[in-house]
Amino acid sequence: MAELDAYITKNEERFLEDLKGWLRIPSISTLPEHTSDVQQAAEFAVGQLKSIGFEQVEAIATQGHPLVYGEWLKAPGKPTLLVYGHYDVQPVDPVELWDTPPFEPTVRSGNIYCRGACDDKGQTMLVFKALESLMAVDGKLPVNVKVLIEGEEEAGGESIEHYVRTMPERLGCDAAFICDTHMPGPETPALISGLRGIIYTEVEVHGARRDLHSGTYGGIAPNPLHALAIIISKLKDEQGHIHIPGLYNKLRPAAQVEKDFWQNDPLNFAENLREEMGVEQLAGEPEHPPLERISARPTFEVHGIAGGFTGEGAKTVIPAQATAKISLRLPPDLKSQECFTLFEKAVQEAAPEDVKVIVRNVHGGEGLVVELDNPAIVAAATALKEVYGKEPVYLREGGSIPVAALFNEILNVPVVLMGFGLPDDNLHAPNEKYSLSQFYKGIRTVARFLQNLA
Amino acid sequence: MAELDAYITKNEERFLEDLKGWLRIPSISTLPEHTSDVQQAAEFAVGQLKSIGFEQVEAIATQGHPLVYGEWLKAPGKPTLLVYGHYDVQPVDPVELWDTPPFEPTVRSGNIYCRGACDDKGQTMLVFKALESLMAVDGKLPVNVKVLIEGEEEAGGESIEHYVRTMPERLGCDAAFICDTHMPGPETPALISGLRGIIYTEVEVHGARRDLHSGTYGGIAPNPLHALAIIISKLKDEQGHIHIPGLYNKLRPAAQVEKDFWQNDPLNFAENLREEMGVEQLAGEPEHPPLERISARPTFEVHGIAGGFTGEGAKTVIPAQATAKISLRLPPDLKSQECFTLFEKAVQEAAPEDVKVIVRNVHGGEGLVVELDNPAIVAAATALKEVYGKEPVYLREGGSIPVAALFNEILNVPVVLMGFGLPDDNLHAPNEKYSLSQFYKGIRTVARFLQNLA
């Protein structure tokens, strides 16, 4: 144990340099112009796994971006852990709000700033470095490990879903481990007990066959932007209630312990989030506590509206077409395909008669509830206590990790969701960062987790 | 008369070449990167006026883009006509929908395609060519003429407003003539009997201090895009009624003859516009006839909504801020500043409590009602009858030409609104065009108009 710690301490600087090298590759999976960068980021992961001593290491070609696979299966009689991460990142706009270039990793005040610093290159790299450290110190790993890294987490994750569904034998394991989540604060280790699913949609509204001048046609022309405003305001009201018939019907009732936690908010999450957002009051359903709203209630968010003129100055165009990007977060038991059907129906019913509407299901993923008494969760909880000095809290995360539900469903294994992000890491926003202290503690925690699992 | 016609016929090709030269200059007044193009388009107009034989010709520097002035005052005892046009044009996006490059004038099927082909370089150029033809044939003009051309019509027109208000003596005249309007069809000459005013606004909504991830914050984060949907849907309902308290109070009652015209729609405008738009039904207030809706009712149009993510793929961002561009068209007697105050108040009252809203008045202009029995209107009507072989119809135009109200108010003169655009000229849209036949007939009509005015 002391030897392991010493190895990690001695190699911290090199671990960070390896992370920087990965971060410099702008592997934005949703932008076609970055396809070769995404490929390069996959090759980087291949190199990491090979240098640790993994076997069968390969970048697996898919319909989209490659998957990276590797395995080390030389611990007979020991459990097998499937490790997941992703090497693709979010787009960077608005780029002008970054204090340093989004793909130039920069260390300031104990944090590394870069797109992907946390989500998920930083969190994936710490798993690589835990594996490397165990292998370097002991010449072997305490358990069997399979690693599967994807490059489409920010782009729908279709390839990994296809792969898991078609290759369940190759991925067979006793537990899965996903390092892509947060802790409430640097002193508060956490394990995730549930995740929301998601549907991400596009609502495309068509009016006239071409853009029109509002002076000539204003008063008789359908306006797709106005129609979207009508649709959106009908589907979600000012108090945050979602008006999609049937959506709330299947909501799993919360356990009393969860209700108490949400109501009491012992870690003062709600107030901290309010301060961090810089707002006077929180939005959303007033009859539900804030913690419930961010973790266990369905959400409806508009992410962008395209169409018409948004440049400098004035253009009096009535656009022929406008498109809104809208997602719903779905607590466990709200199935994504079923909710998309309800959503589509509600959109069509809310649409003004003078426009035509197309609703697209861009991607979807299921939520998850984790059983807390299985050995893998216990091993992770123990590791967190060893490194952080206190018991972890168990949280439902509001975000969606569709692959967690996928592993659970297809491989039929418990899923350990243990991550080291912090609430102010600016995921999907300008100035994404990762705490270096969390990075190094994460390496230690993951190494212990594998030892405990053995 | 025959000599004038012959001169015009003989020079048609050169007239078109001159127009093409002007059209090639991308004088987009709202985009700072086109500032020098706008300047160049002003110099082009200076050259035209000088070559006709105008005096005092100059590009007048302003806070924004230059005004072009010239005069010919050698017809003692005759009326003085102030001629207005504009040399600036609208932006060209979405540029991919243009069949030929937006600033490469291209003749197809009797039309010239280019941004500005109609609005308003084509219509201004035909006035130049009418003046040139009169001068060339007679060695003089039949009336005194002052020409004032602006470069900010698509950008608020602040400079010309300032100039007219401060230099009313220099611009003193007996009538003003604006060539920036349409005819209902190539066989239906028209004069405009009224114009709507406008306010063009930006509604900027602020939520959290930075962009947020909807997985982590969805349920408690204010969403400025959702707030805009709420505001917009509260201010204008699905039936096209505008809910801005006080807005309809001052609406001028329509004359019975107007009501009859709107109701009977003898030229079948509404059906033609519906077909042109390619829609199954017209939008807007069902209790008002379509013609009234496009010409004499206030409108409320959303032109664009910026904020969040609208690129390819999926980004689950809750934006910190979003901005809608919204304009209101204002029938005569609805004053722009007064209506902006009502609008701003209504927006603030409609805004959800969890966001902050800033409402900006980008620009405004007043509407106008034209008295049809004044000599300038009669001279124009006679000219149209001479060239087109039939009496013109008198229309209220739905668009806004703030300078018309300005001339009326400050110079205290009748304003002749006679233009040769057609409804399918694609103003402010891709593939803007101008009919060559209208261009040449326009030259003849304007020349006759000046002769009749004498």
mmCIF file of C-alpha atoms in Angstrom, chain A residues 92-291:
data_model
loop_
_atom_site.group_PDB
_atom_site.id
_atom_site.type_symbol
_atom_site.label_atom_id
_atom_site.label_comp_id
_atom_site.label_asym_id
_atom_site.label_seq_id
_atom_site.Cartn_x
_atom_site.Cartn_y
_atom_site.Cartn_z
ATOM 1 C CA VAL A 92 -16.398 24.752 -27.235
ATOM 2 C CA ASP A 93 -18.621 27.627 -28.249
ATOM 3 C CA PRO A 94 -19.008 30.338 -27.119
ATOM 4 C CA VAL A 95 -15.239 30.198 -27.587
ATOM 5 C CA GLU A 96 -14.796 33.875 -26.701
ATOM 6 C CA LEU A 97 -15.734 33.147 -23.082
ATOM 7 C CA TRP A 98 -12.727 30.870 -22.498
ATOM 8 C CA ASP A 99 -9.959 32.515 -20.507
ATOM 9 C CA THR A 100 -7.349 30.308 -22.207
ATOM 10 C CA PRO A 101 -7.676 28.428 -25.517
ATOM 11 C CA PRO A 102 -10.065 25.477 -25.049
ATOM 12 C CA PHE A 103 -7.585 22.888 -26.278
ATOM 13 C CA GLU A 104 -4.464 24.237 -24.605
ATOM 14 C CA PRO A 105 -4.381 22.596 -21.152
ATOM 15 C CA THR A 106 -3.437 25.256 -18.601
ATOM 16 C CA VAL A 107 -2.850 24.797 -14.881
ATOM 17 C CA ARG A 108 -4.113 27.601 -12.631
ATOM 18 C CA SER A 109 -4.689 27.472 -8.856
ATOM 19 C CA GLY A 110 -4.559 23.708 -8.626
ATOM 20 C CA ASN A 111 -6.873 23.073 -11.555
ATOM 21 C CA ILE A 112 -6.233 22.049 -15.131
ATOM 22 C CA TYR A 113 -8.360 24.014 -17.612
ATOM 23 C CA CYS A 114 -9.216 22.470 -20.961
ATOM 24 C CA ARG A 115 -12.229 21.075 -22.815
ATOM 25 C CA GLY A 116 -12.390 17.457 -21.591
ATOM 26 C CA ALA A 117 -10.251 18.137 -18.507
ATOM 27 C CA CYS A 118 -12.959 16.525 -16.412
ATOM 28 C CA ASP A 119 -15.489 15.147 -18.921
ATOM 29 C CA ASP A 120 -14.195 12.592 -19.499
ATOM 30 C CA LYS A 121 -10.531 12.508 -20.447
ATOM 31 C CA GLY A 122 -9.409 13.505 -16.954
ATOM 32 C CA GLN A 123 -11.583 10.888 -15.283
ATOM 33 C CA THR A 124 -10.635 8.196 -17.813
ATOM 34 C CA MET A 125 -6.925 9.005 -17.550
ATOM 35 C CA LEU A 126 -6.984 8.582 -13.767
ATOM 36 C CA VAL A 127 -8.289 5.045 -14.251
ATOM 37 C CA PHE A 128 -5.438 4.331 -16.709
ATOM 38 C CA LYS A 129 -2.950 5.652 -14.163
ATOM 39 C CA ALA A 130 -4.435 3.561 -11.337
ATOM 40 C CA LEU A 131 -4.044 0.475 -13.541
ATOM 41 C CA GLU A 132 -0.508 1.478 -14.482
ATOM 42 C CA SER A 133 0.451 2.053 -10.832
ATOM 43 C CA LEU A 134 -0.910 -1.324 -9.694
ATOM 44 C CA MET A 135 0.882 -3.070 -12.538
ATOM 45 C CA ALA A 136 4.156 -1.237 -11.909
ATOM 46 C CA VAL A 137 4.212 -1.954 -8.195
ATOM 47 C CA ASP A 138 2.839 -5.533 -8.167
ATOM 48 C CA GLY A 139 3.626 -6.711 -11.688
ATOM 49 C CA LYS A 140 -0.029 -7.617 -12.037
ATOM 50 C CA LEU A 141 -3.566 -6.398 -11.356
ATOM 51 C CA PRO A 142 -5.583 -7.642 -8.371
ATOM 52 C CA VAL A 143 -8.617 -8.451 -10.572
ATOM 53 C CA ASN A 144 -9.303 -9.133 -14.223
ATOM 54 C CA VAL A 145 -9.969 -5.934 -16.140
ATOM 55 C CA LYS A 146 -11.590 -5.174 -19.468
ATOM 56 C CA VAL A 147 -11.498 -1.593 -20.702
ATOM 57 C CA LEU A 148 -13.979 -0.148 -23.179
ATOM 58 C CA ILE A 149 -13.640 3.507 -24.121
ATOM 59 C CA GLU A 150 -16.005 5.239 -26.514
ATOM 60 C CA GLY A 151 -15.827 8.329 -28.711
ATOM 61 C CA GLU A 152 -19.508 9.164 -29.059
ATOM 62 C CA GLU A 153 -20.665 9.853 -25.520
ATOM 63 C CA GLU A 154 -21.434 13.459 -26.433
ATOM 64 C CA ALA A 155 -22.967 12.390 -29.738
ATOM 65 C CA GLY A 156 -25.532 9.800 -28.803
ATOM 66 C CA GLY A 157 -23.369 6.742 -28.134
ATOM 67 C CA GLU A 158 -24.884 4.617 -30.872
ATOM 68 C CA SER A 159 -21.745 2.629 -31.615
ATOM 69 C CA ILE A 160 -21.136 1.432 -28.083
ATOM 70 C CA GLU A 161 -24.779 0.496 -27.741
ATOM 71 C CA HIS A 162 -24.541 -1.586 -30.902
ATOM 72 C CA TYR A 163 -21.277 -3.155 -29.728
ATOM 73 C CA VAL A 164 -22.507 -4.076 -26.257
ATOM 74 C CA ARG A 165 -25.688 -5.546 -27.685
ATOM 75 C CA THR A 166 -23.789 -7.650 -30.253
ATOM 76 C CA MET A 167 -20.681 -8.635 -28.222
ATOM 77 C CA PRO A 168 -21.948 -9.383 -24.697
ATOM 78 C CA GLU A 169 -19.631 -12.435 -24.361
ATOM 79 C CA ARG A 170 -16.462 -10.458 -25.005
ATOM 80 C CA LEU A 171 -17.585 -7.887 -22.422
ATOM 81 C CA GLY A 172 -18.759 -10.455 -19.859
ATOM 82 C CA CYS A 173 -17.825 -9.325 -16.339
ATOM 83 C CA ASP A 174 -18.882 -9.256 -12.723
ATOM 84 C CA ALA A 175 -19.267 -5.517 -12.402
ATOM 85 C CA ALA A 176 -18.914 -2.399 -14.527
ATOM 86 C CA PHE A 177 -17.169 0.776 -13.420
ATOM 87 C CA ILE A 178 -17.904 4.162 -14.924
ATOM 88 C CA CYS A 179 -15.747 7.102 -13.963
ATOM 89 C CA ASP A 180 -17.776 10.011 -15.328
ATOM 90 C CA THR A 181 -19.604 11.510 -12.339
ATOM 91 C CA HIS A 182 -19.185 14.096 -9.597
ATOM 92 C CA MET A 183 -18.723 14.519 -5.891
ATOM 93 C CA PRO A 184 -20.673 17.295 -4.112
ATOM 94 C CA GLY A 185 -17.408 18.842 -2.895
ATOM 95 C CA PRO A 186 -13.712 18.000 -2.486
ATOM 96 C CA GLU A 187 -14.297 16.704 1.063
ATOM 97 C CA THR A 188 -17.425 14.714 0.270
ATOM 98 C CA PRO A 189 -16.835 11.442 -1.561
ATOM 99 C CA ALA A 190 -19.884 10.119 -3.326
ATOM 100 C CA LEU A 191 -21.278 7.130 -5.139
ATOM 101 C CA ILE A 192 -24.159 7.468 -7.532
ATOM 102 C CA SER A 193 -27.281 5.532 -6.631
ATOM 103 C CA GLY A 194 -29.304 6.567 -9.658
ATOM 104 C CA LEU A 195 -29.118 8.354 -12.986
ATOM 105 C CA ARG A 196 -31.676 10.071 -15.145
ATOM 106 C CA GLY A 197 -32.149 8.932 -18.704
ATOM 107 C CA ILE A 198 -32.596 11.362 -21.590
ATOM 108 C CA ILE A 199 -34.272 12.014 -24.875
ATOM 109 C CA TYR A 200 -32.669 14.650 -27.062
ATOM 110 C CA THR A 201 -34.936 15.933 -29.794
ATOM 111 C CA GLU A 202 -35.226 18.435 -32.586
ATOM 112 C CA VAL A 203 -38.543 20.127 -33.252
ATOM 113 C CA GLU A 204 -38.500 21.516 -36.765
ATOM 114 C CA VAL A 205 -41.309 23.883 -37.721
ATOM 115 C CA HIS A 206 -42.147 24.807 -41.316
ATOM 116 C CA GLY A 207 -44.201 27.822 -42.370
ATOM 117 C CA ALA A 208 -44.077 29.388 -45.827
ATOM 118 C CA ARG A 209 -41.931 27.897 -48.562
ATOM 119 C CA ARG A 210 -39.407 30.721 -48.334
ATOM 120 C CA ASP A 211 -38.295 33.472 -46.003
ATOM 121 C CA LEU A 212 -40.666 36.449 -46.096
ATOM 122 C CA HIS A 213 -40.496 40.181 -45.432
ATOM 123 C CA SER A 214 -42.548 41.088 -42.393
ATOM 124 C CA GLY A 215 -43.689 44.371 -43.937
ATOM 125 C CA THR A 216 -45.353 42.618 -46.850
ATOM 126 C CA TYR A 217 -46.477 39.381 -45.208
ATOM 127 C CA GLY A 218 -46.714 40.261 -41.520
ATOM 128 C CA GLY A 219 -50.267 39.486 -40.424
ATOM 129 C CA ILE A 220 -50.875 36.476 -42.669
ATOM 130 C CA ALA A 221 -47.576 34.580 -42.690
ATOM 131 C CA PRO A 222 -47.057 31.664 -40.319
ATOM 132 C CA ASN A 223 -43.986 32.372 -38.201
ATOM 133 C CA PRO A 224 -42.145 29.173 -37.193
ATOM 134 C CA LEU A 225 -40.288 30.993 -34.409
ATOM 135 C CA HIS A 226 -43.567 32.137 -32.921
ATOM 136 C CA ALA A 227 -44.987 28.633 -33.337
ATOM 137 C CA LEU A 228 -42.012 27.230 -31.408
ATOM 138 C CA ALA A 229 -42.625 29.734 -28.624
ATOM 139 C CA ILE A 230 -46.257 28.584 -28.464
ATOM 140 C CA ILE A 231 -45.277 24.898 -28.451
ATOM 141 C CA ILE A 232 -42.550 25.305 -25.848
ATOM 142 C CA SER A 233 -44.659 27.420 -23.507
ATOM 143 C CA LYS A 234 -47.527 24.944 -23.725
ATOM 144 C CA LEU A 235 -45.254 22.001 -22.938
ATOM 145 C CA LYS A 236 -43.512 23.574 -19.961
ATOM 146 C CA ASP A 237 -45.072 26.296 -17.871
ATOM 147 C CA GLU A 238 -43.503 29.106 -15.904
ATOM 148 C CA GLN A 239 -43.459 26.997 -12.715
ATOM 149 C CA GLY A 240 -41.502 24.223 -14.413
ATOM 150 C CA HIS A 241 -44.376 21.780 -14.789
ATOM 151 C CA ILE A 242 -44.171 19.699 -17.939
ATOM 152 C CA HIS A 243 -47.446 19.301 -19.808
ATOM 153 C CA ILE A 244 -46.836 16.108 -21.733
ATOM 154 C CA PRO A 245 -49.809 13.857 -21.020
ATOM 155 C CA GLY A 246 -48.676 10.574 -19.454
ATOM 156 C CA LEU A 247 -45.106 11.656 -18.685
ATOM 157 C CA TYR A 248 -45.494 11.706 -14.910
ATOM 158 C CA ASN A 249 -47.618 8.541 -14.726
ATOM 159 C CA LYS A 250 -44.762 6.052 -14.419
ATOM 160 C CA LEU A 251 -42.541 8.063 -12.118
ATOM 161 C CA ARG A 252 -41.070 5.696 -9.473
ATOM 162 C CA PRO A 253 -42.146 6.797 -5.984
ATOM 163 C CA ALA A 254 -39.171 7.994 -3.974
ATOM 164 C CA ALA A 255 -38.029 6.176 -0.839
ATOM 165 C CA GLN A 256 -38.617 7.998 2.431
ATOM 166 C CA VAL A 257 -34.853 8.257 2.998
ATOM 167 C CA GLU A 258 -34.498 10.031 -0.346
ATOM 168 C CA LYS A 259 -37.389 12.346 0.433
ATOM 169 C CA ASP A 260 -35.796 13.214 3.757
ATOM 170 C CA PHE A 261 -32.432 13.839 2.128
ATOM 171 C CA TRP A 262 -33.973 16.105 -0.501
ATOM 172 C CA GLN A 263 -36.017 17.975 2.068
ATOM 173 C CA ASN A 264 -33.235 18.413 4.619
ATOM 174 C CA ASP A 265 -30.426 19.011 2.134
ATOM 175 C CA PRO A 266 -27.760 18.378 4.799
ATOM 176 C CA LEU A 267 -24.898 19.387 2.497
ATOM 177 C CA ASN A 268 -26.610 22.642 1.572
ATOM 178 C CA PHE A 269 -26.492 21.773 -2.119
ATOM 179 C CA ALA A 270 -29.361 24.000 -3.179
ATOM 180 C CA GLU A 271 -27.921 27.151 -1.690
ATOM 181 C CA ASN A 272 -24.461 26.372 -3.060
ATOM 182 C CA LEU A 273 -25.856 25.801 -6.534
ATOM 183 C CA ARG A 274 -27.873 29.008 -6.330
ATOM 184 C CA GLU A 275 -24.759 30.973 -5.418
ATOM 185 C CA GLU A 276 -22.722 29.256 -8.102
ATOM 186 C CA MET A 277 -25.341 30.098 -10.718
ATOM 187 C CA GLY A 278 -25.441 33.685 -9.473
ATOM 188 C CA VAL A 279 -29.233 33.858 -9.384
ATOM 189 C CA GLU A 280 -31.606 35.269 -6.801
ATOM 190 C CA GLN A 281 -34.002 32.377 -6.910
ATOM 191 C CA LEU A 282 -34.038 28.859 -8.278
ATOM 192 C CA ALA A 283 -36.286 27.979 -11.161
ATOM 193 C CA GLY A 284 -38.543 24.964 -11.270
ATOM 194 C CA GLU A 285 -41.428 23.232 -9.577
ATOM 195 C CA PRO A 286 -41.968 24.980 -6.247
ATOM 196 C CA GLU A 287 -43.727 22.008 -4.633
ATOM 197 C CA HIS A 288 -40.646 19.779 -5.006
ATOM 198 C CA PRO A 289 -37.366 20.418 -3.130
ATOM 199 C CA PRO A 290 -34.475 21.598 -5.360
ATOM 200 C CA LEU A 291 -32.495 18.370 -4.798
#
